[in-house]
Coordinates of C-alpha atoms in Angstrom, one line a residue:
M1 CA 326.7 201.2 12.7
A2 CA 324.8 201.4 15.9
K3 CA 321.0 201.4 15.8
I4 CA 319.2 202.5 18.9
A5 CA 315.9 201.3 20.3
F6 CA 314.8 204.1 22.6
I7 CA 312.7 203.0 25.6
L8 CA 310.3 205.8 26.3
L9 CA 308.3 205.9 29.5
C10 CA 305.7 208.8 29.5
H11 CA 302.4 209.8 30.9
K12 CA 301.5 213.3 29.5
D13 CA 301.9 215.8 26.7
P14 CA 301.0 213.5 23.7
D15 CA 302.1 216.2 21.1
A16 CA 305.6 216.3 22.6
I17 CA 305.8 212.5 22.6
I18 CA 304.8 212.3 18.9
R19 CA 307.3 214.9 17.9
Q20 CA 310.0 213.1 20.0
A21 CA 309.3 209.8 18.3
E22 CA 309.2 211.3 14.9
R23 CA 312.5 213.1 15.4
L24 CA 314.4 210.2 16.9
T25 CA 313.2 207.6 14.4
A26 CA 313.8 209.9 11.4
A27 CA 317.5 209.1 11.8
G28 CA 316.8 205.3 11.3
D29 CA 316.5 204.4 15.0
Y30 CA 313.6 202.7 16.8
M31 CA 311.4 203.5 19.7
A32 CA 309.2 201.4 22.1
I33 CA 306.7 203.5 24.1
H34 CA 305.1 202.7 27.4
F35 CA 302.3 205.2 28.2
D36 CA 301.1 205.1 31.8
A37 CA 297.8 203.2 32.0
R38 CA 296.8 205.6 34.7
A39 CA 297.1 208.6 32.3
N40 CA 294.4 210.1 30.0
P41 CA 293.2 207.4 27.6
E42 CA 292.5 210.0 24.9
H43 CA 296.2 211.0 25.0
Y44 CA 297.2 207.4 24.4
D45 CA 294.8 207.0 21.5
K46 CA 296.2 210.2 20.0
I47 CA 299.7 208.9 20.2
R48 CA 298.8 205.5 18.7
K49 CA 296.9 207.1 15.9
A50 CA 299.7 209.4 15.0
L51 CA 302.5 206.8 15.2
N52 CA 300.8 203.6 14.0
C53 CA 302.1 204.1 10.5
N54 CA 305.7 204.5 11.7
A55 CA 307.3 201.1 11.3
N56 CA 310.1 202.2 13.7
V57 CA 307.7 202.8 16.6
T58 CA 306.2 200.0 18.7
F59 CA 304.3 200.0 21.9
A60 CA 304.5 197.9 25.1
K61 CA 302.0 195.0 24.7
R62 CA 300.8 195.4 28.3
R63 CA 300.5 198.8 30.0
V64 CA 300.7 199.2 33.7
K65 CA 299.6 201.9 36.1
C66 CA 302.8 203.6 37.2
G67 CA 303.5 205.2 40.6
W68 CA 306.7 207.1 41.6
G69 CA 308.9 204.8 43.7
E70 CA 307.0 201.7 42.9
W71 CA 307.9 198.5 41.1
S72 CA 305.4 199.4 38.4
L73 CA 308.0 201.7 36.8
V74 CA 310.5 198.8 36.4
Q75 CA 307.7 196.6 35.1
A76 CA 306.7 199.2 32.6
T77 CA 310.4 199.5 31.5
L78 CA 310.6 195.7 31.1
N79 CA 307.4 195.6 29.0
A80 CA 308.7 198.3 26.7
V81 CA 312.1 196.6 26.5
Q82 CA 310.5 193.3 25.6
A83 CA 308.5 195.0 22.9
A84 CA 311.6 196.6 21.4
V85 CA 313.6 193.3 21.5
D86 CA 310.8 191.5 19.7
A87 CA 310.1 194.2 17.1
Y88 CA 313.6 195.3 16.2
P89 CA 316.2 192.5 15.8
R90 CA 318.6 195.0 14.2
A91 CA 318.7 197.2 17.3
T92 CA 322.2 197.2 18.8
H93 CA 321.6 199.5 21.8
F94 CA 318.6 200.2 24.1
Y95 CA 318.5 203.7 25.5
M96 CA 316.2 204.6 28.4
L97 CA 314.4 208.0 28.0
S98 CA 311.6 210.0 29.5
G99 CA 309.3 212.5 27.8
D100 CA 311.4 215.3 29.3
C101 CA 314.6 214.2 27.6
M102 CA 316.1 215.6 24.4
A103 CA 319.2 214.9 22.4
I104 CA 322.0 217.4 22.9
K105 CA 324.2 215.9 20.1
S106 CA 323.5 215.0 16.5
A107 CA 322.3 211.5 15.5
E108 CA 325.6 211.2 13.5
Y109 CA 327.7 211.9 16.6
T110 CA 325.5 209.7 18.8
H111 CA 325.9 206.6 16.5
Q112 CA 329.6 207.2 16.1
F113 CA 330.0 207.5 19.9
L114 CA 328.3 204.1 20.5
D115 CA 330.3 202.5 17.7
D116 CA 333.5 203.7 19.3
N117 CA 332.6 202.6 22.8
D118 CA 331.6 199.0 23.1
A119 CA 330.3 199.0 26.6
D120 CA 327.2 199.4 28.7
F121 CA 326.5 202.8 30.2
I122 CA 324.7 202.6 33.5
E123 CA 325.5 204.1 36.9
S124 CA 326.2 201.3 39.3
F125 CA 327.5 202.0 42.7
D126 CA 327.7 199.8 45.8
Y127 CA 324.4 200.5 47.6
F128 CA 325.8 200.6 51.1
E129 CA 329.4 201.9 50.6
S130 CA 328.6 204.8 48.2
D131 CA 327.0 208.1 49.2
W132 CA 324.6 208.1 46.2
I133 CA 321.6 208.5 48.6
K134 CA 322.1 211.8 50.2
T135 CA 319.1 211.9 52.6
G136 CA 316.2 209.8 53.7
M137 CA 315.9 206.0 53.9
K138 CA 318.7 203.8 52.8
E139 CA 318.8 200.2 54.3
E140 CA 315.0 200.5 54.9
R141 CA 314.3 200.6 51.2
L142 CA 315.5 197.0 50.9
I143 CA 315.1 195.1 54.1
Y144 CA 311.4 195.9 54.6
R145 CA 308.6 195.0 52.2
H146 CA 306.8 198.1 50.8
F147 CA 303.3 197.6 49.6
F148 CA 302.1 201.2 49.8
N149 CA 303.2 204.3 48.0
E150 CA 304.9 206.8 50.3
R151 CA 303.6 209.8 48.4
K152 CA 300.0 208.7 48.3
Y153 CA 299.7 206.9 51.6
K154 CA 302.4 208.4 53.8
R155 CA 300.9 207.4 57.1
I156 CA 300.2 203.8 56.0
F157 CA 303.6 203.6 54.4
Y158 CA 305.5 204.5 57.6
A159 CA 303.1 202.5 59.8
S160 CA 303.8 199.4 57.8
M161 CA 307.5 199.9 58.0
D162 CA 307.3 200.5 61.7
I163 CA 305.3 197.3 62.3
Q164 CA 307.9 195.3 60.4
R165 CA 310.6 196.9 62.5
R166 CA 309.0 196.2 65.8
L167 CA 308.1 192.6 64.8
N168 CA 311.7 192.1 63.6
L169 CA 310.5 191.2 60.1
A170 CA 313.5 192.6 58.3
R171 CA 314.4 190.3 55.4
A172 CA 317.7 189.1 54.1
L173 CA 319.1 190.3 50.8
P174 CA 319.7 187.8 48.0
E175 CA 322.9 186.1 48.9
D176 CA 324.5 186.0 45.5
I177 CA 323.6 189.5 44.4
Q178 CA 325.4 192.7 45.2
I179 CA 322.9 195.4 45.5
R180 CA 323.8 198.5 43.6
I181 CA 322.3 201.9 42.9
G182 CA 322.4 204.7 40.3
S183 CA 320.5 206.7 37.8
Q184 CA 317.6 205.1 36.0
W185 CA 318.7 206.6 32.6
W186 CA 320.9 204.0 31.0
C187 CA 322.1 202.8 27.5
L188 CA 322.7 199.0 27.2
R189 CA 323.9 196.8 24.4
R190 CA 321.6 194.2 22.9
E191 CA 323.4 191.2 24.3
T192 CA 323.2 192.8 27.8
I193 CA 319.5 193.4 27.5
E194 CA 318.9 189.8 26.4
K195 CA 320.9 188.6 29.4
V196 CA 318.8 190.8 31.7
L197 CA 315.6 189.4 30.2
A198 CA 316.8 185.9 30.7
F199 CA 317.7 186.6 34.3
V200 CA 314.2 188.0 34.8
Q201 CA 312.8 184.6 33.7
Q202 CA 315.2 182.5 35.6
R203 CA 315.4 184.3 39.0
R204 CA 311.9 184.7 40.2
D205 CA 313.2 185.0 43.8
V206 CA 315.2 188.1 42.9
M207 CA 312.2 189.5 41.1
R208 CA 309.9 189.0 44.1
F209 CA 312.5 190.8 46.2
F210 CA 312.7 193.9 44.0
A211 CA 309.0 194.0 43.5
T212 CA 308.5 195.1 47.2
T213 CA 311.6 197.3 47.5
W214 CA 311.2 201.1 47.5
I215 CA 312.3 203.1 44.4
P216 CA 313.5 199.9 42.6
D217 CA 314.1 201.9 39.3
E218 CA 317.3 203.1 41.0
T219 CA 318.5 199.6 41.9
F220 CA 317.1 196.9 39.7
F221 CA 318.9 197.3 36.4
Q222 CA 321.9 198.8 38.3
T223 CA 322.2 195.6 40.2
I224 CA 321.4 193.0 37.5
V225 CA 323.6 194.4 34.8
P226 CA 326.9 194.0 36.8
H227 CA 325.7 190.5 37.8
V228 CA 325.3 189.3 34.1
V229 CA 328.1 191.4 32.4
P230 CA 331.8 191.5 33.3
E231 CA 332.8 194.7 35.1
P232 CA 335.3 195.9 32.5
E233 CA 332.4 196.2 30.0
I234 CA 330.5 198.6 32.1
R235 CA 331.0 202.4 32.3
S236 CA 329.4 203.4 35.6
R237 CA 327.9 206.6 34.2
T238 CA 324.9 207.8 32.4
L239 CA 324.8 209.3 28.9
T240 CA 321.9 211.5 29.9
F241 CA 323.0 214.8 31.4
L242 CA 321.0 215.7 34.5
M243 CA 321.7 217.8 37.6
F244 CA 320.0 218.2 40.9
T245 CA 319.6 221.2 43.2
D246 CA 320.6 221.3 46.8
Y247 CA 317.1 220.2 47.6
G248 CA 317.3 217.0 45.5
M249 CA 315.1 218.4 42.8
P250 CA 316.1 217.9 39.1
V251 CA 317.3 221.0 37.4
T252 CA 315.2 222.2 34.5
F253 CA 316.8 223.5 31.4
Y254 CA 315.5 226.5 29.5
N255 CA 316.2 228.5 26.2
D256 CA 319.4 230.0 27.4
H257 CA 321.0 226.7 28.3
Y258 CA 321.6 225.6 24.6
D259 CA 325.4 226.4 24.4
M260 CA 326.0 224.9 27.8
L261 CA 324.1 221.7 27.0
I262 CA 325.7 220.8 23.7
S263 CA 329.2 221.3 25.3
Q264 CA 328.6 218.5 27.8
D265 CA 330.0 215.0 27.4
Y266 CA 326.6 213.4 27.1
L267 CA 324.2 212.4 24.4
F268 CA 320.8 213.5 25.9
A269 CA 319.7 215.9 28.6
R270 CA 316.9 215.9 31.2
K271 CA 314.7 217.8 32.1
I272 CA 313.8 220.2 29.3
S273 CA 311.2 222.7 30.3
P274 CA 307.9 222.4 28.4
D275 CA 308.1 226.2 27.9
A276 CA 311.6 226.1 26.4
R277 CA 310.3 226.2 22.8
D278 CA 313.3 227.8 21.3
L279 CA 315.6 225.3 23.0
K280 CA 313.5 222.4 21.7
R281 CA 313.6 223.8 18.2
R282 CA 317.3 224.2 18.2
L283 CA 318.0 220.8 19.6
G284 CA 315.7 219.2 17.2
L285 CA 317.5 220.8 14.2
L286 CA 320.8 219.8 15.8
Y287 CA 319.9 216.1 16.0
A288 CA 319.2 216.0 12.2
A289 CA 322.4 217.9 11.3
T290 CA 325.5 216.3 9.9
G291 CA 329.2 217.3 10.1
V292 CA 328.8 219.2 13.4
N293 CA 332.0 219.4 15.5
F294 CA 331.2 219.6 19.2
Q295 CA 333.6 221.3 21.7
I296 CA 333.2 219.2 24.8
S297 CA 334.0 221.3 28.0
G298 CA 331.9 219.4 30.6
E299 CA 331.6 222.4 32.9
G300 CA 327.9 222.1 33.5
P301 CA 327.8 220.8 37.1
S302 CA 330.6 223.0 38.4
L303 CA 329.2 226.1 36.6
F304 CA 325.7 225.4 38.0
K305 CA 327.2 225.1 41.5
F306 CA 329.2 228.3 41.1
L307 CA 326.2 230.3 40.0
T308 CA 323.7 229.0 42.5
G309 CA 326.1 229.8 45.2
R310 CA 326.0 233.5 44.1
G311 CA 322.3 234.1 44.1
R312 CA 321.5 232.5 40.8
I313 CA 318.2 233.7 39.4
G314 CA 315.6 231.0 39.6
R315 CA 317.0 227.9 37.9
R316 CA 318.1 229.6 34.7
F317 CA 321.5 230.7 33.5
A318 CA 320.1 234.1 32.8
T319 CA 321.9 237.4 33.0
R320 CA 322.9 238.4 36.6
F321 CA 322.1 241.8 38.0
W322 CA 325.8 242.6 38.7
E323 CA 326.9 241.9 35.1
T324 CA 327.5 244.8 32.7
E325 CA 325.0 243.2 30.2
S326 CA 322.2 243.0 32.7
T327 CA 319.9 244.9 30.4
L328 CA 316.6 244.2 28.8
G329 CA 318.2 244.8 25.5
R330 CA 319.0 248.0 23.7
E331 CA 316.5 247.2 20.9
R332 CA 313.6 246.5 23.2
E333 CA 310.7 248.8 24.4
L334 CA 309.1 248.4 27.8
L335 CA 305.8 250.3 28.1
I336 CA 304.7 250.8 31.7
V337 CA 301.1 251.8 32.7
V338 CA 301.1 253.4 36.1
C339 CA 297.8 253.7 37.9
K340 CA 296.5 253.5 41.5
K341 CA 293.1 252.1 40.4
W342 CA 294.2 248.7 39.2
H343 CA 290.8 247.9 37.6
V344 CA 291.1 251.0 35.5
A345 CA 294.6 250.1 34.3
K346 CA 293.5 246.5 33.5
R347 CA 290.6 247.9 31.5
V348 CA 292.9 250.2 29.6
L349 CA 295.3 247.3 29.1
E350 CA 292.6 245.1 27.6
R351 CA 291.7 247.8 25.1
I352 CA 295.3 248.2 24.2
R353 CA 295.6 244.4 23.7
Q354 CA 292.6 244.4 21.4
T355 CA 294.0 247.3 19.4
T356 CA 297.7 246.5 19.2
N357 CA 298.3 242.8 19.9
V358 CA 301.3 243.8 22.0
P359 CA 301.9 241.3 24.8
A360 CA 300.8 242.8 28.1
V361 CA 301.1 241.7 31.7
E362 CA 299.1 243.2 34.6
Y363 CA 300.4 244.1 38.0
L364 CA 303.2 241.5 38.2
F365 CA 305.1 243.3 40.9
N366 CA 302.0 243.9 43.0
E367 CA 299.6 240.9 42.6
D368 CA 300.8 237.4 43.6
D369 CA 298.3 235.7 41.3
T370 CA 299.2 237.6 38.1
P371 CA 299.2 235.0 35.3
L372 CA 302.8 234.3 34.3
P373 CA 304.5 231.5 32.4
D374 CA 306.9 229.1 34.2
L375 CA 310.2 231.0 34.2
G376 CA 312.2 228.6 36.3
G377 CA 311.0 229.7 39.7
I378 CA 311.8 233.4 39.4
Q379 CA 308.1 234.2 39.0
T380 CA 306.8 232.3 42.1
S381 CA 306.7 235.2 44.5
L382 CA 306.5 239.0 44.5
E383 CA 309.8 239.2 46.4
K384 CA 311.7 237.2 43.7
R385 CA 310.1 239.2 40.9
T386 CA 311.1 242.5 42.5
R387 CA 314.6 241.4 43.5
H388 CA 315.3 240.1 40.0
R389 CA 313.1 242.5 38.0
R390 CA 315.4 242.9 35.0
A391 CA 316.0 239.2 34.7
L392 CA 312.3 238.6 34.9
M393 CA 311.5 241.2 32.3
R394 CA 314.2 239.8 30.0
M395 CA 312.7 236.3 30.3
L396 CA 309.2 237.6 29.5
F397 CA 310.5 239.3 26.4
D398 CA 312.1 236.0 25.4
Y399 CA 309.0 234.0 26.3
Y400 CA 306.7 236.1 24.2
E401 CA 309.3 236.4 21.4
T402 CA 308.8 240.2 21.2
D403 CA 310.8 243.4 21.5
K404 CA 307.8 245.4 22.8
M405 CA 305.8 244.7 25.9
I406 CA 303.4 246.4 28.3
V407 CA 303.2 246.0 32.1
C408 CA 301.2 247.6 34.8
M409 CA 302.6 249.0 38.0
D410 CA 301.4 250.8 41.1
P411 CA 302.6 254.4 41.7
T412 CA 304.3 253.1 44.9
N413 CA 306.8 251.2 42.7
I414 CA 309.0 254.3 42.1
E415 CA 312.2 252.5 42.5
L416 CA 311.2 249.9 39.9
L417 CA 310.3 252.7 37.5
Q418 CA 313.6 254.5 38.0
D419 CA 315.5 251.2 37.6
F420 CA 313.8 250.4 34.3
A421 CA 314.1 254.0 33.1
A422 CA 317.8 253.7 33.6
D423 CA 318.1 250.6 31.4
R424 CA 319.5 250.8 27.9
S425 CA 316.2 249.7 26.5
V426 CA 313.5 252.3 25.6
T427 CA 311.2 252.7 28.6
R428 CA 307.9 254.6 28.2
L429 CA 305.6 255.6 31.1
L430 CA 301.9 256.3 30.9
E431 CA 300.3 257.5 34.1
I432 CA 296.6 257.2 34.4
E433 CA 295.3 259.9 36.7
C434 CA 291.9 259.0 38.3
S435 CA 289.5 260.8 40.5
F436 CA 289.0 259.4 44.0
T437 CA 285.6 259.5 45.6
E438 CA 285.2 259.1 49.3
D439 CA 283.6 255.7 48.8
Y440 CA 286.7 254.6 46.8
L441 CA 289.1 255.9 49.4
I442 CA 287.2 254.0 52.2
G443 CA 287.3 250.8 50.1
H444 CA 291.0 251.3 49.5
A445 CA 291.6 251.8 53.2
M446 CA 289.8 248.5 53.9
R447 CA 291.7 246.7 51.2
V448 CA 295.1 247.7 52.6
G449 CA 294.1 247.1 56.2
L450 CA 293.9 250.8 57.4
A451 CA 290.2 250.4 58.2
G452 CA 287.7 247.7 58.8
E453 CA 284.0 247.1 58.9
Q454 CA 283.8 248.4 62.5
T455 CA 285.9 251.6 61.9
S456 CA 284.0 254.6 63.1
E457 CA 283.0 257.5 60.9
E458 CA 285.1 259.9 62.9
T459 CA 288.2 257.8 62.4
L460 CA 287.4 257.6 58.6
E461 CA 287.0 261.4 58.4
R462 CA 290.5 261.9 59.9
L463 CA 291.9 259.1 57.7
L464 CA 290.6 259.9 54.3
P465 CA 292.4 263.2 53.8
T466 CA 295.7 261.5 54.6
I467 CA 295.1 258.7 52.1
R468 CA 294.1 261.2 49.4
N469 CA 297.2 263.3 50.1
D470 CA 299.4 260.2 50.0
M471 CA 298.0 259.3 46.5
I472 CA 298.7 262.8 45.3
F473 CA 302.2 262.6 46.7
E474 CA 302.8 259.3 44.8
S475 CA 301.8 260.9 41.6
D476 CA 303.8 264.1 42.2
R477 CA 306.9 262.0 43.0
I478 CA 306.6 260.3 39.6
R479 CA 306.3 263.7 37.8
D480 CA 309.2 265.1 39.9
A481 CA 311.4 262.2 38.7
E482 CA 311.3 263.7 35.2
F483 CA 311.2 260.5 33.3
K484 CA 312.4 260.9 29.7
N485 CA 309.4 259.3 28.0
Y486 CA 306.5 260.2 30.3
G487 CA 302.8 260.7 29.3
R488 CA 299.6 261.0 31.2
I489 CA 295.9 260.5 30.6
R490 CA 293.4 261.9 33.0
E491 CA 289.9 260.9 34.0
A492 CA 288.9 264.5 34.0
G493 CA 291.0 265.3 30.9
D494 CA 290.1 266.3 27.4
L495 CA 289.6 263.4 24.9
E496 CA 292.1 264.8 22.4
D497 CA 294.7 265.2 25.1
N498 CA 294.3 261.6 26.2
T499 CA 294.3 260.5 22.6
Q500 CA 297.6 262.2 21.9
A501 CA 299.2 260.8 25.1
L502 CA 298.1 257.2 24.1
A503 CA 299.3 257.6 20.5
E504 CA 302.8 258.7 21.7
F505 CA 303.0 256.0 24.4
L506 CA 302.0 253.2 22.1
S507 CA 303.5 254.6 18.8
I508 CA 300.1 254.0 17.1
P509 CA 298.0 256.2 14.7
T510 CA 295.8 258.8 16.3
D511 CA 292.5 257.1 15.2
A512 CA 293.5 253.9 17.0
A513 CA 294.5 255.8 20.1
R514 CA 291.2 257.7 20.0
D515 CA 289.3 254.4 19.9
I516 CA 291.0 253.4 23.2
A517 CA 290.6 256.8 24.8
S518 CA 286.9 257.0 24.0
S519 CA 286.0 253.5 25.3
P520 CA 282.9 253.7 27.4
H521 CA 283.2 253.3 31.2
L522 CA 287.0 253.3 30.9
F523 CA 287.4 255.1 34.3
A524 CA 284.3 253.6 36.0
D525 CA 284.6 252.2 39.5

């Protein structure tokens, strides 16, 4: 039976690396780790300490400082490969991984697949004839020598290339080598790996050539493998499922991608979001499972293209707003605190957090910098949050693994309030009615750009009544909407009335609600 030596290149998240190594080696396979020498040394020490007792894990004997697009990535891979070859003579296959990869099939299925397919799996397309490179440099990657990192030293990188071009310093490609290109995520048989390592020792001229090419991790193995292995023994594909957006960025997978991922004709997937805890848990259990029958449909790329072409929400396969099931969930409760004085609402929210432990998010539809988890891009702007509000809220419920959540909104968000109130979920509103002094109204006018430091007193006198009336109108509009589950606490109100409103809004005992309502300075400016 196939025994895999996983080649893991990583530079962060030591806990995830440890879990990945333990999970993959528990099935009897091996792992060789190269941890970027540029990364946090404490993280490397933590990984070594946790895995040193695992006989199925080894480490590259020499670590290098890695940089995107540089030869260092290939050198790091070769160092890890050599360590695996030396440590694990029983390894039949060598599988390239990153810390963002996870298995999307069981170990049982993976081993049987490799037993049934005696071939090397590596994308390998003609460098010049294929359209693998969509945009940017192509021939320039090879014919010029690249000594600087384009991302770190952009000006020097392009200046160096321009000098070589003007001085006609373009170099010839190795005559007996057909340059090829493809994904850096490959799975190679042991005999192939040994031939590649022998080639590395014998052909120093080719090594020097690739050492100064740009992005050699997409060309080195892809070129050498077809040079040392007969073409019929190569499957020009990767066994790692990955997709790219129209902007050339890798697609990130989240909790709701599980069913789609396991139905793809691949063994691993990249990239799994660090926040996709449930997806990682389910895939981890799947890898250890036996007797699982996989229904391979392979629709991932076409489905992704279809959905992104129709206003796909962020990068997640989440519910779309036009679908009948675009609901937060019938069993969920969304509690909305509505208040014009944001600092008062935040103070109330903090007291609610302390009392109830219910997840709470502040003015997510009003403040750009509201702390939010990574939800695939949907959270990156107020415009996206508002346009895809139900999807956003559903993701937040999933992220916090709760059926009850509190958010704050400004009274101007009447359309959002009406939209959430119309959902199948239970929506409760608590309006906080505050008193507005002239000083507060002047400050508000300045914050929203209606007044400045040089605004005259006469102008302010005409302006303040209008602002006050506008705030009263916003509050009246909310009450006129006759929301089903509406309550109100008032700065000038009675303590017991405020207590009762809080108790009904939060579904908590009266004593707990009174503790919140009687908090000192709750309404202070």
